[in-house]
Amino acid sequence: MHYYQRDLALIHDRGYGGYADHCAPGILELLAPVRDGLVLEVGCGSGALTRHLLAAGLRVVATDASPDLLALARDALGASADLRQLTLPGDPLPAADAVVSTGHVLSYLPDAAAIEAALAAAADALRPGGVLAVDILDLDYGSIRAGERPFARVEADWAIITEFSTPAPDRFVRDATTFVPDGAGAWRRGHERHENVLLDTSRLPGLLAAHGVRAEVGTAFGTAELPGGLRSVTGRKDLYRTGHVHALLSAPHPSVAVTGEAAATAGAEVQH
């Protein structure tokens, strides 16, 4: 299913970038240990978070499944930005020192198995010591928003009406009707149905641990609290499990001696 086609992509870009602005300081703080590495952004949309990452001097590969959102990101970020179309969980991820995502991008995948496969792929793409920082919808999101009334917003050059439903305990649906000028003096009407998968996020640290990432589930990125039912999943790729520290301590090179100080430093890295 192709989410965020032309008209909704435009409305999302013009009216809904505030969440990324809210999360950006906390995510940048998490990225401090790998600020000289490569950051892979999954679901970059029109570049709302990407611009914060680039402004901080980070090297970024920004990806999204929607070509219409990527076109808006190109307009906003310029020709030098590394933007790529990528669809999870099937497309391979490039190796990176961090994987970040905001806007519960993974919750747009078709089922829990696809979400878990995407998280495993993100963990496998991380280099030793790499940082994971994503958000995802928990099961309680549906109960928190159950019975929510339709929402309408009208601006000078666009309008949207969104209706909400919870057809199952693990599903949250948004039916969005959009209106944008058609360029001929009238308004073009469009519609998208977005089905989000909700899951028990308490199981995710165990899943990620099997792929070498020690993660925790929270309700914030730094001091930026997330809306109810939305969870942050943050962690680091384990140096020891990836063999990085073992290789350092056991390297049989005659001209290199690993001192006690170096061994202690390597061991300390494992504990972080």
Coordinates of C-alpha atoms in Angstrom, one line a residue:
M1 CA 0.0 0.0 0.0
H2 CA 1.4 3.4 -1.0
Y3 CA 0.9 5.8 1.9
Y4 CA 1.4 9.6 1.6
Q5 CA 0.6 10.1 -2.0
R6 CA 0.9 13.6 -3.6
D7 CA -1.8 15.5 -1.8
L8 CA -1.5 14.0 1.7
A9 CA 2.3 14.3 1.4
L10 CA 1.9 18.0 0.7
I11 CA -0.4 18.5 3.7
H12 CA 1.8 16.5 6.0
D13 CA 4.8 18.6 4.9
R14 CA 3.1 21.9 5.4
G15 CA 1.2 21.2 8.6
Y16 CA 2.7 18.3 10.6
G17 CA 6.4 18.8 11.1
G18 CA 6.1 19.8 14.7
Y19 CA 6.6 16.3 16.1
A20 CA 10.0 15.9 14.5
D21 CA 11.0 19.3 15.9
H22 CA 9.9 18.2 19.3
C23 CA 11.9 14.9 19.2
A24 CA 15.1 16.3 17.5
P25 CA 17.0 17.5 20.6
G26 CA 16.6 14.2 22.4
I27 CA 17.6 12.2 19.3
L28 CA 20.7 14.4 18.7
E29 CA 21.7 13.8 22.3
L30 CA 21.4 10.0 21.8
L31 CA 23.6 10.3 18.6
A32 CA 26.5 12.1 20.4
P33 CA 28.6 8.9 20.7
V34 CA 28.5 8.3 17.0
R35 CA 28.5 11.9 15.7
D36 CA 31.4 11.1 13.3
G37 CA 29.6 8.1 11.9
L38 CA 26.8 7.6 9.3
V39 CA 23.2 8.0 10.4
L40 CA 20.5 6.1 8.5
E41 CA 17.1 7.6 8.8
V42 CA 14.1 5.3 8.1
G43 CA 10.9 7.1 7.1
C44 CA 12.3 10.5 6.6
G45 CA 9.1 11.9 5.1
S46 CA 9.7 15.4 3.7
G47 CA 12.8 15.9 5.8
A48 CA 11.4 17.3 9.1
L49 CA 13.9 15.5 11.2
T50 CA 16.6 15.2 8.5
R51 CA 17.2 18.9 8.5
H52 CA 18.0 18.8 12.2
L53 CA 20.4 16.0 11.7
L54 CA 22.1 17.8 8.8
A55 CA 22.2 21.1 10.7
A56 CA 24.1 19.3 13.5
G57 CA 26.8 18.3 11.0
L58 CA 25.9 14.6 10.8
R59 CA 26.3 12.4 7.7
V60 CA 22.9 11.2 6.9
V61 CA 21.3 8.7 4.5
A62 CA 17.6 9.6 4.6
T63 CA 15.1 7.0 3.3
D64 CA 11.4 6.7 2.7
A65 CA 8.9 4.5 0.9
S66 CA 6.9 7.4 -0.5
P67 CA 8.3 8.9 -3.7
D68 CA 6.1 12.0 -3.2
L69 CA 7.5 12.6 0.3
L70 CA 11.0 12.2 -1.0
A71 CA 10.4 14.7 -3.8
L72 CA 9.3 17.2 -1.1
A73 CA 12.4 16.4 0.9
R74 CA 14.6 17.0 -2.1
D75 CA 13.0 20.4 -2.6
A76 CA 13.6 21.3 1.1
L77 CA 17.1 19.8 1.6
G78 CA 18.8 20.4 -1.8
A79 CA 20.6 18.3 -4.3
S80 CA 23.5 17.4 -1.9
A81 CA 21.2 15.4 0.5
D82 CA 21.5 11.6 0.2
L83 CA 17.9 10.6 -0.2
R84 CA 16.9 7.1 -1.1
Q85 CA 13.6 5.3 -1.7
L86 CA 13.5 2.2 0.6
T87 CA 10.7 0.0 1.7
L88 CA 10.8 -2.2 4.8
P89 CA 11.1 -4.9 5.6
G90 CA 12.2 -6.2 2.2
D91 CA 14.8 -3.7 1.0
P92 CA 18.3 -4.2 2.4
L93 CA 19.7 -1.5 4.7
P94 CA 23.1 0.0 4.3
A95 CA 25.6 -0.4 7.2
A96 CA 25.4 2.6 9.6
D97 CA 26.5 3.9 12.9
A98 CA 22.9 4.9 13.9
V99 CA 19.4 4.1 12.8
V100 CA 16.8 6.6 13.6
S101 CA 13.1 7.1 12.9
T102 CA 10.2 9.3 14.2
G103 CA 6.5 9.3 13.3
H104 CA 5.9 5.6 14.2
V105 CA 7.0 4.7 10.7
L106 CA 7.4 1.0 11.5
S107 CA 3.8 0.9 12.7
Y108 CA 2.7 1.4 9.1
L109 CA 4.0 -2.0 8.1
P110 CA 1.3 -4.7 7.5
D111 CA 1.6 -6.8 10.6
A112 CA 3.7 -7.5 13.7
A113 CA 5.9 -10.0 11.9
A114 CA 6.9 -7.3 9.4
I115 CA 7.6 -4.8 12.2
E116 CA 9.8 -7.4 14.0
A117 CA 11.7 -8.2 10.7
A118 CA 12.3 -4.5 10.1
L119 CA 13.6 -4.0 13.6
A120 CA 15.9 -7.0 13.2
A121 CA 17.2 -5.6 9.9
A122 CA 17.9 -2.2 11.6
A123 CA 19.8 -4.0 14.4
D124 CA 21.8 -6.0 11.9
A125 CA 22.7 -2.9 9.9
L126 CA 24.3 -1.2 13.0
R127 CA 28.0 -1.3 13.3
P128 CA 29.6 -2.1 16.7
G129 CA 28.6 0.6 19.2
G130 CA 25.9 1.9 16.9
V131 CA 22.8 3.7 18.2
L132 CA 19.2 2.8 17.6
A133 CA 16.4 5.4 18.2
V134 CA 12.9 4.8 16.9
D135 CA 9.4 5.3 18.0
I136 CA 6.5 2.8 17.7
L137 CA 2.9 2.4 18.6
D138 CA 2.1 0.2 21.7
L139 CA -1.1 -1.8 22.2
D140 CA -2.4 0.8 24.6
Y141 CA -2.4 3.4 21.8
G142 CA -5.7 2.0 20.6
S143 CA -7.4 2.1 23.9
I144 CA -6.2 5.7 24.6
R145 CA -7.6 6.9 21.3
A146 CA -10.7 4.7 21.2
G147 CA -13.9 6.7 20.4
E148 CA -11.9 9.8 19.2
R149 CA -14.1 12.2 17.3
P150 CA -13.2 13.2 13.7
F151 CA -10.7 16.0 13.3
A152 CA -10.8 18.8 10.7
R153 CA -8.2 21.4 9.8
V154 CA -8.5 24.1 7.2
E155 CA -5.7 26.3 5.9
A156 CA -5.4 28.7 3.0
D157 CA -4.2 26.1 0.5
W158 CA -5.2 22.8 1.9
A159 CA -7.7 21.1 4.2
I160 CA -8.0 17.7 5.8
I161 CA -10.7 15.7 7.6
T162 CA -9.5 12.6 9.6
E163 CA -11.7 9.9 11.0
F164 CA -10.4 7.4 13.5
S165 CA -11.3 3.8 14.3
T166 CA -10.0 0.8 16.2
P167 CA -11.3 -2.3 14.4
A168 CA -9.2 -4.6 16.5
P169 CA -7.1 -4.4 19.6
D170 CA -3.9 -4.4 17.5
R171 CA -5.1 -1.9 14.8
F172 CA -5.6 1.8 14.7
V173 CA -7.0 3.3 11.5
R174 CA -7.0 6.9 10.1
D175 CA -9.3 7.7 7.2
A176 CA -8.0 11.0 5.8
T177 CA -10.0 13.0 3.2
T178 CA -7.9 15.8 1.7
F179 CA -8.6 18.9 -0.3
V180 CA -6.0 20.9 -2.3
P181 CA -6.4 23.4 -5.1
D182 CA -6.4 21.7 -8.5
G183 CA -4.8 24.7 -10.3
A184 CA -7.9 25.4 -12.3
G185 CA -9.9 27.3 -9.7
A186 CA -11.4 24.3 -8.0
W187 CA -10.4 21.9 -5.2
R188 CA -9.2 18.4 -5.7
R189 CA -10.5 15.8 -3.3
G190 CA -8.5 12.8 -2.2
H191 CA -8.6 10.0 0.3
E192 CA -6.1 7.7 2.1
R193 CA -6.7 5.0 4.7
H194 CA -3.8 4.4 7.0
E195 CA -3.8 1.2 9.0
N196 CA -1.3 1.2 11.9
V197 CA -0.3 -2.0 13.7
L198 CA -0.1 -1.9 17.5
L199 CA 2.1 -4.3 19.4
D200 CA 3.3 -5.3 22.8
T201 CA 6.5 -3.2 22.9
S202 CA 7.7 -4.8 26.1
R203 CA 8.8 -7.8 23.9
L204 CA 11.1 -5.7 21.7
P205 CA 14.2 -5.6 23.9
G206 CA 14.3 -9.4 23.8
L207 CA 14.0 -9.4 20.0
L208 CA 16.7 -6.8 19.6
A209 CA 19.0 -8.6 22.1
A210 CA 19.0 -11.5 19.8
H211 CA 20.5 -9.2 17.2
G212 CA 23.2 -7.7 19.4
V213 CA 21.4 -4.5 20.5
R214 CA 20.7 -3.8 24.1
A215 CA 17.6 -1.7 24.0
E216 CA 15.0 -0.2 26.3
V217 CA 11.5 0.9 25.8
G218 CA 10.5 4.3 27.1
T219 CA 8.0 7.2 26.7
A220 CA 10.4 9.9 25.6
F221 CA 13.5 10.9 23.6
G222 CA 15.5 12.7 26.2
T223 CA 13.2 15.2 27.9
A224 CA 10.8 15.2 24.9
E225 CA 7.8 13.2 26.1
L226 CA 5.9 11.3 23.5
P227 CA 2.1 11.2 23.0
G228 CA 0.2 8.6 25.0
G229 CA 0.6 5.1 23.6
L230 CA 3.7 5.9 21.6
R231 CA 7.0 4.4 22.8
S232 CA 10.6 5.2 22.2
V233 CA 12.9 2.2 21.5
T234 CA 16.6 3.2 22.1
G235 CA 19.8 1.2 22.5
R236 CA 23.4 0.5 21.4
K237 CA 24.9 -2.3 19.4
D238 CA 26.9 -4.6 21.7
L239 CA 30.6 -4.4 21.0
Y240 CA 31.4 -7.8 22.5
R241 CA 28.7 -9.8 20.7
T242 CA 29.8 -8.4 17.4
G243 CA 33.3 -9.6 18.1
H244 CA 34.9 -6.2 18.1
V245 CA 36.4 -6.4 21.6
H246 CA 37.2 -10.0 21.3
A247 CA 39.2 -9.3 18.2
L248 CA 41.0 -6.4 19.9
L249 CA 42.0 -8.5 22.9
S250 CA 43.0 -11.6 21.1
A251 CA 44.8 -10.1 18.0
P252 CA 48.0 -12.2 17.5
H253 CA 50.1 -9.4 16.1
P254 CA 53.7 -9.6 17.3
S255 CA 54.2 -5.8 17.2
V256 CA 51.1 -5.0 19.2
A257 CA 50.7 -5.5 22.9
V258 CA 47.3 -4.9 24.5
T259 CA 48.1 -3.1 27.8
G260 CA 46.1 -3.5 30.9
E261 CA 44.8 0.1 30.3
A262 CA 43.7 -0.7 26.8
A263 CA 42.0 -3.9 27.9
A264 CA 40.2 -2.1 30.7
T265 CA 39.1 0.6 28.2
A266 CA 37.7 -2.1 25.9
G267 CA 36.0 -3.8 28.7
A268 CA 34.4 -0.6 29.8
E269 CA 33.1 0.0 26.3
V270 CA 31.2 -3.3 26.6
Q271 CA 29.5 -2.1 29.7
H272 CA 28.1 1.1 28.2

